Coordinates of C-alpha atoms in Angstrom, one line a residue:
M887 CA -29.9 47.3 -46.2
V888 CA -30.1 45.8 -42.7
H889 CA -26.7 45.2 -41.0
R890 CA -26.1 42.4 -38.6
H891 CA -24.2 44.6 -36.2
H892 CA -27.3 46.5 -35.4
F893 CA -28.5 43.5 -33.5
V894 CA -25.2 42.4 -31.9
L895 CA -25.9 44.4 -28.7
L896 CA -28.8 42.1 -27.9
L897 CA -26.6 39.1 -28.2
A898 CA -23.9 40.6 -26.0
C899 CA -26.5 41.0 -23.2
N900 CA -27.2 37.3 -23.5
L901 CA -30.9 38.1 -23.0
L902 CA -32.4 38.2 -26.4
S903 CA -32.2 35.9 -29.5
D904 CA -33.6 35.6 -33.0
A905 CA -36.9 34.8 -31.4
F906 CA -37.2 38.6 -30.8
A907 CA -37.0 39.4 -34.5
A908 CA -39.9 41.6 -35.6
P909 CA -42.7 39.2 -36.4
S910 CA -44.9 39.0 -39.4
Q911 CA -48.5 39.9 -38.7
V912 CA -51.1 37.2 -39.2
P913 CA -53.6 38.0 -42.0
L914 CA -57.2 37.2 -41.1
G915 CA -58.0 33.7 -42.2
V916 CA -54.3 32.5 -42.3
S917 CA -53.0 30.1 -39.7
V918 CA -50.1 31.1 -37.5
A919 CA -48.1 28.1 -38.9
D920 CA -48.3 29.6 -42.5
V921 CA -47.1 33.1 -41.6
D922 CA -43.4 32.5 -41.9
S923 CA -43.8 31.5 -45.5
L924 CA -45.7 34.8 -46.3
R925 CA -43.5 37.5 -44.8
P926 CA -39.7 37.8 -44.3
R927 CA -38.3 38.0 -40.7
R928 CA -36.1 40.9 -39.7
K929 CA -33.5 41.8 -37.1
L930 CA -34.5 44.5 -34.6
Q931 CA -33.4 48.1 -35.2
G932 CA -34.6 49.7 -32.0
R933 CA -36.9 52.2 -33.8
F934 CA -40.5 52.6 -34.9
L935 CA -42.6 55.0 -36.9
H936 CA -45.6 56.9 -35.6
I937 CA -47.7 58.4 -38.4
T938 CA -51.2 59.8 -38.2
D939 CA -54.1 61.8 -39.8
M940 CA -53.3 61.5 -43.5
H941 CA -56.7 62.6 -44.7
P942 CA -56.3 61.9 -48.5
D943 CA -58.8 63.8 -50.6
P944 CA -59.9 62.4 -54.0
H945 CA -61.5 65.7 -54.9
Y946 CA -58.4 67.9 -54.3
R947 CA -57.4 69.9 -57.4
V948 CA -54.3 71.9 -58.1
G949 CA -54.8 75.6 -58.4
M950 CA -58.0 75.9 -56.4
S951 CA -59.0 78.0 -53.4
E952 CA -58.9 77.2 -49.7
K953 CA -62.5 78.4 -49.3
S954 CA -63.7 75.5 -51.5
A955 CA -61.5 73.0 -49.6
C956 CA -59.2 73.1 -52.6
H957 CA -61.9 71.6 -54.8
R958 CA -62.8 74.5 -57.1
R959 CA -62.7 78.3 -57.7
K960 CA -59.2 79.3 -58.8
P961 CA -58.0 82.4 -56.8
R962 CA -56.6 85.4 -58.6
K963 CA -53.4 85.4 -56.6
A964 CA -51.0 82.5 -57.3
K965 CA -49.8 82.2 -53.7
E966 CA -53.4 81.4 -52.6
R967 CA -53.8 78.5 -55.0
S968 CA -53.5 74.9 -54.0
G969 CA -50.2 73.2 -55.0
E970 CA -49.4 69.8 -56.2
F971 CA -48.4 68.6 -52.7
G972 CA -51.1 70.5 -50.8
L973 CA -51.7 73.9 -49.3
A974 CA -49.8 74.7 -46.2
Y975 CA -51.5 76.1 -43.1
S976 CA -54.9 75.7 -44.7
D977 CA -58.3 74.0 -44.3
C978 CA -57.6 71.7 -47.3
D979 CA -56.9 68.0 -47.0
S980 CA -54.1 66.0 -48.6
P981 CA -53.8 65.5 -52.3
F982 CA -52.9 61.9 -53.2
A983 CA -49.6 63.2 -54.4
L984 CA -48.7 64.1 -50.8
T985 CA -49.8 60.9 -49.1
N986 CA -48.1 58.8 -51.8
Y987 CA -45.0 60.8 -51.7
T988 CA -44.8 60.6 -47.9
L989 CA -45.2 56.9 -47.7
D990 CA -42.9 56.3 -50.7
Y991 CA -40.3 58.5 -49.0
I992 CA -40.5 56.6 -45.7
G993 CA -40.5 53.3 -47.6
K994 CA -37.3 54.3 -49.4
E995 CA -35.4 56.0 -46.6
W996 CA -36.7 54.4 -43.3
T997 CA -38.0 50.9 -43.7
S998 CA -34.6 49.3 -43.1
D999 CA -34.3 51.2 -39.9
I1000 CA -37.6 50.6 -38.1
D1001 CA -39.3 47.6 -36.5
F1002 CA -43.0 48.5 -36.6
V1003 CA -45.4 51.2 -37.5
V1004 CA -48.1 52.8 -35.2
W1005 CA -50.7 54.4 -37.5
T1006 CA -53.3 56.3 -35.5
G1007 CA -56.2 56.8 -37.9
D1008 CA -58.1 59.4 -39.9
S1009 CA -57.4 58.0 -43.4
A1010 CA -60.4 59.7 -45.1
R1011 CA -61.0 63.3 -45.9
H1012 CA -62.8 65.7 -43.6
D1013 CA -66.5 66.5 -44.4
N1014 CA -65.6 70.1 -45.1
D1015 CA -67.4 70.8 -48.4
R1016 CA -71.2 71.0 -48.4
K1017 CA -71.3 70.6 -52.1
L1018 CA -69.3 67.3 -51.9
P1019 CA -70.6 65.5 -48.8
R1020 CA -68.8 62.3 -47.8
T1021 CA -70.4 58.9 -48.2
T1022 CA -69.6 55.6 -46.4
K1023 CA -68.5 54.2 -49.7
E1024 CA -65.9 56.9 -50.2
I1025 CA -64.7 56.6 -46.6
Y1026 CA -64.1 52.9 -47.0
E1027 CA -62.5 53.3 -50.4
L1028 CA -60.0 55.8 -49.0
N1029 CA -59.2 53.6 -46.1
R1030 CA -58.8 50.6 -48.4
A1031 CA -56.4 52.6 -50.6
V1032 CA -54.3 53.7 -47.7
A1033 CA -54.2 50.2 -46.3
R1034 CA -53.0 48.8 -49.5
K1035 CA -50.3 51.4 -49.7
M1036 CA -49.2 50.6 -46.1
E1037 CA -49.1 46.9 -47.0
A1038 CA -46.9 47.6 -50.0
V1039 CA -44.5 49.9 -48.2
F1040 CA -44.3 48.1 -44.8
S1041 CA -46.1 44.7 -44.5
S1042 CA -44.4 43.3 -47.6
K1043 CA -41.1 43.9 -45.9
G1044 CA -42.1 42.1 -42.7
I1045 CA -42.8 45.3 -40.7
P1046 CA -45.9 45.1 -38.5
V1047 CA -48.4 47.9 -38.9
I1048 CA -50.9 48.7 -36.1
P1049 CA -53.7 51.0 -37.3
S1050 CA -56.5 52.6 -35.3
I1051 CA -60.0 53.8 -36.3
G1052 CA -60.2 57.6 -36.4
N1053 CA -63.2 59.8 -35.9
N1054 CA -63.2 60.7 -39.7
D1055 CA -63.1 57.0 -40.6
V1056 CA -66.7 56.6 -39.7
W1057 CA -70.0 58.2 -40.8
P1058 CA -71.8 60.4 -39.9
H1059 CA -69.3 63.0 -38.8
V1060 CA -70.4 66.5 -38.3
S1061 CA -68.1 69.3 -37.1
T1062 CA -69.3 72.9 -36.9
L1063 CA -69.0 75.7 -34.4
Q1064 CA -72.4 74.8 -33.1
L1065 CA -72.3 71.0 -33.3
R1066 CA -69.7 68.3 -33.0
L1067 CA -71.1 64.8 -33.7
N1068 CA -69.4 61.5 -34.5
I1069 CA -71.6 58.4 -34.5
M1070 CA -70.3 54.8 -34.2
M1071 CA -72.9 52.3 -32.9
P1072 CA -72.0 49.5 -30.5
G1073 CA -70.5 46.5 -32.3
P1074 CA -70.6 44.2 -34.1
N1075 CA -71.6 46.6 -36.9
D1076 CA -70.9 47.6 -40.4
V1077 CA -67.9 49.6 -39.4
T1078 CA -66.1 46.8 -37.5
F1079 CA -67.0 44.3 -40.3
E1080 CA -65.7 46.6 -43.0
F1081 CA -62.4 47.4 -41.3
S1082 CA -61.9 43.7 -40.4
A1083 CA -61.7 43.2 -44.1
I1084 CA -59.7 46.3 -45.0
W1085 CA -57.2 45.6 -42.3
R1086 CA -57.0 41.8 -42.7
T1087 CA -53.2 42.0 -43.1
F1088 CA -52.8 44.0 -39.9
V1089 CA -55.2 42.5 -37.3
P1090 CA -53.9 39.2 -35.9
F1091 CA -56.2 36.2 -36.5
P1092 CA -56.7 35.5 -32.8
S1093 CA -58.1 39.1 -32.4
Y1094 CA -60.6 38.7 -35.2
Q1095 CA -63.7 38.2 -33.0
V1096 CA -62.8 40.9 -30.6
F1097 CA -62.1 43.3 -33.4
Q1098 CA -65.5 42.6 -35.0
R1099 CA -67.2 43.3 -31.7
G1100 CA -65.4 46.6 -30.9
G1101 CA -62.7 47.6 -33.4
Y1102 CA -59.8 47.1 -31.0
Y1103 CA -57.0 44.5 -30.8
S1104 CA -53.4 43.9 -29.7
V1105 CA -50.3 42.9 -31.6
E1106 CA -47.1 41.3 -30.2
V1107 CA -44.7 43.3 -32.4
I1108 CA -41.8 41.5 -30.6
P1109 CA -43.1 38.1 -29.5
N1110 CA -43.2 37.6 -25.8
A1111 CA -41.5 40.9 -25.2
L1112 CA -43.2 44.0 -26.7
A1113 CA -46.9 44.6 -27.7
V1114 CA -48.9 47.4 -29.1
I1115 CA -52.6 47.8 -28.1
S1116 CA -54.8 49.6 -30.6
L1117 CA -57.9 51.1 -29.0
N1118 CA -61.1 52.2 -30.7
T1119 CA -61.4 55.7 -29.1
M1120 CA -64.8 56.2 -30.7
Y1121 CA -66.3 54.4 -27.8
F1122 CA -64.7 56.9 -25.3
Y1123 CA -65.2 60.1 -27.4
G1124 CA -67.7 62.5 -26.0
S1125 CA -69.0 63.4 -29.5
N1126 CA -70.3 59.8 -30.1
K1127 CA -73.8 60.1 -28.8
A1128 CA -74.6 56.5 -29.8
V1129 CA -72.9 55.1 -26.7
G1130 CA -73.4 55.5 -22.9
G1131 CA -70.0 56.9 -22.0
C1132 CA -68.8 54.1 -19.7
E1133 CA -71.4 54.7 -17.0
A1134 CA -70.8 52.2 -14.1
R1135 CA -74.4 51.0 -14.1
D1136 CA -74.1 49.8 -17.8
S1137 CA -71.7 46.9 -17.9
E1138 CA -72.6 46.3 -21.6
D1139 CA -71.7 49.8 -22.7
P1140 CA -69.1 49.4 -25.5
G1141 CA -66.7 51.8 -23.7
N1142 CA -66.9 49.6 -20.5
L1143 CA -66.5 46.4 -22.5
Q1144 CA -63.4 47.8 -24.2
L1145 CA -61.8 49.0 -20.9
D1146 CA -62.6 45.6 -19.4
W1147 CA -60.8 44.0 -22.3
L1148 CA -57.9 46.4 -21.9
E1149 CA -57.5 45.4 -18.3
V1150 CA -57.4 41.8 -19.2
Q1151 CA -54.8 42.5 -21.9
L1152 CA -52.6 44.4 -19.6
T1153 CA -52.9 41.8 -16.9
M1154 CA -51.9 39.1 -19.4
F1155 CA -49.0 41.0 -20.8
R1156 CA -47.7 41.9 -17.3
S1157 CA -47.9 38.2 -16.3
K1158 CA -45.7 37.4 -19.3
G1159 CA -43.2 40.1 -18.3
M1160 CA -43.9 42.0 -21.5
Q1161 CA -44.0 45.8 -22.1
V1162 CA -46.8 47.6 -24.0
W1163 CA -47.5 50.7 -26.0
I1164 CA -51.1 51.9 -26.1
S1165 CA -52.2 53.7 -29.3
G1166 CA -55.4 55.2 -30.5
H1167 CA -56.8 58.2 -32.4
V1168 CA -58.5 60.6 -30.0
P1169 CA -56.2 61.4 -27.0
P1170 CA -57.4 60.6 -23.5
S1171 CA -58.0 64.1 -22.2
A1172 CA -61.0 65.0 -19.9
S1173 CA -62.7 67.1 -22.6
N1174 CA -62.3 64.5 -25.3
Y1175 CA -63.6 61.6 -23.4
F1176 CA -66.8 61.0 -21.5
P1177 CA -66.0 61.6 -17.8
D1178 CA -66.4 58.0 -16.7
C1179 CA -64.4 56.8 -19.6
H1180 CA -61.6 59.2 -18.8
V1181 CA -61.4 58.3 -15.2
R1182 CA -61.3 54.6 -16.0
Y1183 CA -58.6 55.1 -18.6
V1184 CA -56.4 57.1 -16.3
E1185 CA -56.9 54.6 -13.5
L1186 CA -55.8 51.7 -15.8
A1187 CA -52.9 53.8 -17.2
L1188 CA -51.5 54.4 -13.7
R1189 CA -52.4 51.0 -12.2
F1190 CA -50.4 49.3 -15.0
Q1191 CA -47.7 51.9 -15.1
D1192 CA -44.9 49.3 -14.8
T1193 CA -46.2 47.6 -18.0
I1194 CA -47.2 50.5 -20.2
L1195 CA -44.3 52.3 -22.0
G1196 CA -46.4 55.2 -23.2
H1197 CA -49.5 56.4 -24.9
L1198 CA -49.5 57.4 -28.6
F1199 CA -52.4 59.4 -30.2
G1200 CA -53.2 61.7 -33.1
H1201 CA -56.5 63.6 -33.9
M1202 CA -55.4 67.0 -32.7
N1203 CA -53.1 67.8 -35.6
A1204 CA -50.8 69.8 -33.2
D1205 CA -47.6 68.5 -31.7
H1206 CA -47.8 68.3 -27.9
F1207 CA -47.7 66.1 -24.9
F1208 CA -49.8 66.1 -21.7
L1209 CA -49.9 64.4 -18.4
L1210 CA -52.4 62.0 -16.9
D1211 CA -52.5 62.9 -13.2
G1212 CA -54.0 60.5 -10.7
Q1213 CA -54.6 63.2 -8.1
V1214 CA -56.2 65.7 -10.5
T1215 CA -58.5 63.0 -12.0
A1216 CA -59.6 61.7 -8.5
N1217 CA -60.6 65.3 -7.5
A1218 CA -62.2 66.4 -10.7
P1219 CA -66.0 66.9 -10.9
T1220 CA -67.7 63.9 -12.5
N1221 CA -71.1 65.4 -13.1
R1222 CA -71.7 65.2 -16.8
S1223 CA -73.4 68.7 -16.9
V1224 CA -70.4 70.4 -15.3
D1225 CA -67.5 71.8 -17.5
L1226 CA -64.2 70.7 -16.0
H1227 CA -62.1 73.5 -14.7
E1228 CA -59.5 74.6 -17.3
D1229 CA -56.7 75.0 -14.7
T1230 CA -56.9 71.4 -13.6
I1231 CA -57.9 69.4 -16.6
L1232 CA -56.5 69.6 -20.1
H1233 CA -59.2 70.9 -22.5
D1234 CA -59.4 69.8 -26.1
T1235 CA -58.7 73.3 -27.2
I1236 CA -58.3 72.5 -30.8
T1237 CA -61.9 71.6 -31.6
T1238 CA -62.5 75.0 -33.2
K1239 CA -60.3 77.7 -34.7
K1240 CA -60.9 80.0 -31.8
K1241 CA -59.8 77.4 -29.3
K1242 CA -56.8 76.1 -31.2
K1243 CA -54.7 79.0 -30.2
D1244 CA -55.5 78.3 -26.5
L1245 CA -53.8 74.9 -26.5
Y1246 CA -50.3 76.2 -25.7
G1247 CA -51.5 78.4 -22.8
S1248 CA -53.7 75.7 -21.5
L1249 CA -50.9 73.2 -21.4
L1250 CA -48.6 75.6 -19.5
K1251 CA -51.3 76.2 -17.0
D1252 CA -51.8 72.4 -16.5
F1253 CA -48.1 71.8 -16.0
A1254 CA -47.9 74.6 -13.5
H1255 CA -51.0 73.5 -11.6
M1256 CA -50.0 69.9 -11.4
L1257 CA -46.6 70.6 -10.1
K1258 CA -47.3 73.7 -8.0
G1259 CA -45.9 73.4 -4.4
V1260 CA -44.7 69.8 -5.0
K1261 CA -41.2 69.4 -3.6
K1262 CA -41.0 65.6 -4.2
V1263 CA -42.9 64.3 -7.2
D1264 CA -44.8 61.0 -6.7
H1265 CA -44.2 59.4 -10.1
D1266 CA -46.8 56.7 -9.4
N1267 CA -49.4 59.4 -10.0
Y1268 CA -48.4 60.1 -13.6
A1269 CA -48.5 58.9 -17.2
V1270 CA -47.6 60.7 -20.3
V1271 CA -49.6 61.1 -23.6
N1272 CA -47.7 61.9 -26.8
V1273 CA -49.9 63.5 -29.5
A1274 CA -48.2 63.5 -32.9
P1275 CA -48.8 66.1 -35.6
S1276 CA -50.5 65.1 -38.8
V1277 CA -49.5 64.3 -42.4
V1278 CA -52.3 66.5 -43.7
P1279 CA -51.3 70.2 -43.9
N1280 CA -54.5 71.1 -42.2
P1281 CA -53.8 73.4 -40.4
Y1282 CA -50.0 73.1 -40.3
L1283 CA -47.4 71.1 -42.1
P1284 CA -46.9 67.4 -43.0
S1285 CA -44.8 65.4 -40.6
F1286 CA -44.0 62.0 -39.1
R1287 CA -42.1 60.8 -36.1
I1288 CA -39.4 58.2 -35.5
F1289 CA -39.0 56.8 -32.0
S1290 CA -36.0 54.9 -30.7
Y1291 CA -36.1 52.5 -27.8
N1292 CA -33.6 50.6 -25.7
L1293 CA -32.3 47.2 -26.9
S1294 CA -29.9 46.6 -24.0
G1295 CA -29.8 45.7 -20.4
P1296 CA -31.7 43.2 -18.2
A1297 CA -35.5 42.7 -18.6
Y1298 CA -37.8 44.1 -16.0
L1299 CA -39.7 41.4 -14.1
P1300 CA -42.9 42.8 -12.5
G1301 CA -42.9 42.5 -8.7
D1302 CA -39.5 40.9 -8.7
E1303 CA -37.6 43.9 -7.3
D1304 CA -37.8 46.6 -4.7
G1305 CA -40.1 49.5 -5.5
S1306 CA -43.1 47.6 -6.9
V1307 CA -46.2 48.9 -5.2
E1308 CA -48.5 45.9 -4.5
A1309 CA -50.3 47.1 -1.4
L1310 CA -51.7 50.5 -0.5
E1311 CA -50.4 50.4 3.1
E1312 CA -46.9 50.4 1.6
T1313 CA -47.6 53.7 -0.4
P1314 CA -46.3 56.7 1.6
S1315 CA -48.1 59.2 -0.7
C1316 CA -51.5 58.0 0.5
N1317 CA -50.6 59.4 3.9
G1318 CA -48.7 62.5 3.1
G1319 CA -50.0 64.5 0.2
G1320 CA -47.8 65.9 -2.6
G1321 CA -44.9 66.8 -0.4
G1322 CA -45.4 70.5 -0.5
D1323 CA -47.0 73.2 1.6
D1324 CA -49.3 74.3 -1.2
D1325 CA -51.5 71.6 -2.7
A1326 CA -53.5 74.1 -4.7
G1327 CA -56.7 73.2 -2.8
F1328 CA -56.5 69.4 -3.4
E1329 CA -57.7 67.0 -0.8
N1330 CA -55.2 64.4 0.2
V1331 CA -56.6 61.8 -2.3
S1332 CA -55.5 60.2 -5.5
L1333 CA -56.7 57.3 -7.7
K1334 CA -53.9 55.2 -6.2
C1335 CA -55.3 55.7 -2.7
Q1336 CA -58.9 55.0 -3.8
S1337 CA -58.0 51.8 -5.7
V1338 CA -59.0 48.5 -4.2
K1339 CA -56.8 46.6 -6.7
P1340 CA -53.0 46.2 -6.8
W1341 CA -51.2 49.3 -8.0
N1342 CA -48.5 48.0 -10.3
S1343 CA -45.9 50.7 -10.4
S1344 CA -42.2 50.6 -9.9
P1345 CA -39.3 53.1 -10.1
N1346 CA -37.4 50.2 -11.8
S1347 CA -39.8 49.7 -14.6
P1348 CA -39.0 50.7 -18.2
S1349 CA -41.5 53.6 -18.1
R1350 CA -39.6 55.1 -15.1
R1351 CA -36.0 54.0 -15.6
N1352 CA -33.9 53.7 -18.7
R1353 CA -33.5 49.9 -19.4
L1354 CA -34.6 47.3 -21.9
W1355 CA -37.5 48.5 -24.1
S1356 CA -37.5 52.0 -22.5
P1357 CA -38.2 54.8 -25.1
L1358 CA -35.1 56.8 -25.6
G1359 CA -36.3 59.7 -27.7
Y1360 CA -37.8 60.7 -31.1
A1361 CA -36.9 62.7 -34.2
Q1362 CA -39.6 64.6 -36.0
Y1363 CA -39.5 65.2 -39.7
Y1364 CA -41.6 67.7 -41.7
L1365 CA -42.0 69.4 -45.1
P1366 CA -41.1 73.0 -44.4
N1367 CA -42.7 74.1 -47.6
L1368 CA -45.0 72.3 -50.1
T1369 CA -43.7 73.8 -53.4
G1370 CA -42.5 71.2 -55.9
T1371 CA -43.4 69.0 -58.8
A1372 CA -43.4 65.3 -59.4
K1373 CA -39.9 65.5 -60.8
H1374 CA -38.7 67.9 -58.1
P1375 CA -40.8 67.2 -55.0
P1376 CA -40.4 69.0 -51.6
K1377 CA -37.9 67.4 -49.2
Y1378 CA -38.6 66.1 -45.7
K1379 CA -36.2 67.6 -43.2
L1380 CA -35.5 67.2 -39.5
E1381 CA -37.7 69.6 -37.5
Y1382 CA -36.3 68.8 -34.0
L1383 CA -35.4 65.8 -31.8
T1384 CA -35.7 65.2 -28.1
Y1385 CA -32.2 63.8 -27.4
V1386 CA -29.1 65.3 -25.8
P1387 CA -26.8 65.8 -28.9
S1388 CA -24.2 63.5 -27.3
A1389 CA -26.7 60.6 -27.3
L1390 CA -26.7 60.6 -31.1
H1391 CA -23.2 59.3 -30.9
P1392 CA -23.4 56.5 -28.2
G1393 CA -20.1 55.0 -29.1
R1394 CA -18.3 58.1 -28.0
G1395 CA -17.6 57.2 -24.4
R1396 CA -21.1 56.0 -23.5
V1397 CA -23.7 53.5 -24.5
A1398 CA -27.1 54.8 -25.2
G1399 CA -29.7 53.1 -23.0
S1400 CA -27.1 50.9 -21.3
E1401 CA -27.3 49.9 -17.6
A1402 CA -23.9 48.2 -17.5
E1403 CA -22.6 48.5 -14.0
T1404 CA -19.1 47.3 -14.4
E1405 CA -16.2 48.6 -16.6
T1406 CA -16.0 45.1 -18.2
E1407 CA -19.7 45.1 -19.1
A1408 CA -19.5 48.7 -20.2
G1409 CA -16.5 48.0 -22.5
A1410 CA -18.2 45.0 -24.0
E1411 CA -21.4 46.8 -24.7
A1412 CA -19.6 49.9 -26.1
A1413 CA -17.7 47.7 -28.5
V1414 CA -20.8 46.1 -30.0
A1415 CA -23.0 49.2 -29.7
K1416 CA -20.8 51.8 -31.3
E1417 CA -22.4 51.3 -34.7
W1418 CA -26.0 51.6 -33.4
R1419 CA -27.4 55.1 -33.2
P1420 CA -30.8 56.2 -32.1
I1421 CA -31.1 58.1 -35.4
P1422 CA -28.8 56.9 -38.3
L1423 CA -26.3 59.6 -39.3
R1424 CA -27.7 59.8 -42.9
H1425 CA -31.0 61.1 -41.4
L1426 CA -29.4 63.9 -39.5
P1427 CA -28.4 67.4 -40.7
K1428 CA -24.6 67.8 -41.2
S1429 CA -24.3 69.8 -38.0
L1430 CA -25.5 66.9 -35.9
R1431 CA -23.2 64.3 -37.6
N1432 CA -20.3 65.9 -35.7
S1433 CA -19.8 63.9 -32.5
T1434 CA -18.3 66.9 -30.7
V1435 CA -21.5 68.9 -30.8
V1436 CA -23.0 69.5 -27.4
K1437 CA -25.7 72.1 -28.3
S1438 CA -27.9 72.4 -31.3
K1439 CA -31.0 74.3 -32.4
Y1440 CA -32.4 70.9 -33.3
A1441 CA -32.2 69.6 -29.7
P1442 CA -33.8 72.2 -27.4
Y1443 CA -35.2 69.7 -24.9
G1444 CA -32.0 67.8 -24.1
M1445 CA -33.9 64.8 -22.7
E1446 CA -31.9 61.8 -21.5
D1447 CA -34.8 59.5 -22.4
L1448 CA -38.6 59.5 -22.6
T1449 CA -39.3 58.0 -19.2
I1450 CA -42.0 59.5 -17.0
P1451 CA -39.4 61.4 -14.8
S1452 CA -37.9 62.9 -17.9
W1453 CA -41.2 64.1 -19.2
L1454 CA -42.2 65.6 -15.8
A1455 CA -38.8 67.4 -15.7
L1456 CA -39.6 69.0 -19.1
A1457 CA -43.1 69.9 -18.0
R1458 CA -41.7 71.6 -14.9
R1459 CA -39.3 73.6 -17.0
L1460 CA -42.1 74.6 -19.3
S1461 CA -44.2 75.7 -16.4
R1462 CA -41.7 78.3 -15.3
P1463 CA -41.7 81.7 -16.9
K1464 CA -37.9 82.0 -16.6
H1465 CA -37.6 79.3 -19.4
E1466 CA -39.1 81.7 -22.0
K1467 CA -36.8 80.5 -24.8
L1468 CA -37.8 76.9 -24.2
R1469 CA -41.4 77.9 -24.2
R1470 CA -41.1 79.7 -27.5
R1471 CA -39.6 76.6 -29.1
F1472 CA -42.3 74.4 -27.6
K1473 CA -44.9 76.7 -29.1
K1474 CA -43.1 76.9 -32.4
Y1475 CA -43.2 73.1 -32.8
M1476 CA -46.8 72.9 -31.7
Y1477 CA -48.0 75.3 -34.5
M1478 CA -45.1 74.6 -36.9
G1479 CA -44.2 78.3 -37.2
S1480 CA -47.7 79.2 -38.3
A1481 CA -48.8 82.8 -37.6
R1482 CA -52.4 81.4 -37.4
E1483 CA -51.7 79.3 -34.3
G1484 CA -54.8 77.5 -35.3

């Protein structure tokens, strides 16, 4: 049940109105005027769901062996047999029982508490069984089945769903130790036409032609306030040998066309004073993307830092975050025949079993290298990418993530306050390096200093300072074991959350996400906000429902919010060996307690 007081905080701020209710998405072929009669409208809750990599497998069978992808050959030992809800820490994909149970659970427990859903792809099984090769027909049928389920669980309740195309949602897809190949031809093509039909409920009608050309689009999840841009990362992904990789000399390359479109979208949303989440399947790391695509993506991410709230991706099946660094990217080698140095650029270390276990160490090296010798961080140089773990228990455990965001305070107006960087000559960091004596061999150059276009960053923007629309934190839920039956299924539990424990009880002396500057304003906001919580109490373990708790095993990061400065502070702590306990927790969450670590 949706309670009116969850939205009162917005009215108290005298900034937002019912026009900011979560909108209904426009099915393809339906006019905007007809939409209100098709979907209910909802009050904002200040939360959204990120779910990714479901990988349903129609050939999955209970009691079969991992070596056969859980398709056949019953093992002698019972503990090695596939279960009704999947096989944990395995190479098997998801049984329908798991994907249905997960979405039904979220539908029952969370749909009254969220505003929209970011769904970052891979809704077909892996091609991991030579005796049962995938076909395009199967891939589309699986995506169609998952889309219908998402419509029933979310769209029918007026909750916008923003899907992205995954690398396993196209054919051919080959992944071996010797070869990694994903092919998606430049559009329009069969893939974009098929998904425009499968996702007709999700892709807004005005985006129809753009989607058919390239498989990307944007959705205003809160009209004139908040948007989600869904990218087709297949046109950036280095394994797609059907495209040119954003080479500057090829303006018609599909990756370049998509990035040109992205720049137009960001410019438009910024001019409207809106904020944006960017989502996609394959994360924008230097080893995932073609070099030119990666540089262009990082440049846009930083040049529109005051408009982009964050970057949400999947694909890796391992929980982590990494930094986009303007200085590192500007100084990285761009020769396509050169492997980028592992100490300066994040490698996609999860592409093979051997490399998966290197992800943790690689991230720590990256954090240490980026921040080495830096006394005063230039936040203009950074963006943060959040990579969510998967629903498929391949190779870890099923999970999903609930973000909360700020519904209070004044709106940020780009260029309307001190701190907005509109001219290079006003940027001290272009004249003085990173602020430390040891710049780890870097020349004094960054993407910001190289840019001939305005650099839209501000310490007062929602990505840098906690205010209206800023991300406050997330809670991650998982299935710690997959044993169960249809009558007694396994239970999703809280794995961890990013918040300071006191932030879970904002009515207790403070208002979560408030920028009230006077006692009168603070008192008024506290009165109306005391019932709103970043995570509703019923979704917390009993120990966190106590408002006096100041420390918890569920809250090791203790982040005030998810702004860029907060993420950089966490990265700095993780980079230091003295924080060994924090490092162990970070590693535990990345691999979900698996002894395999990949």
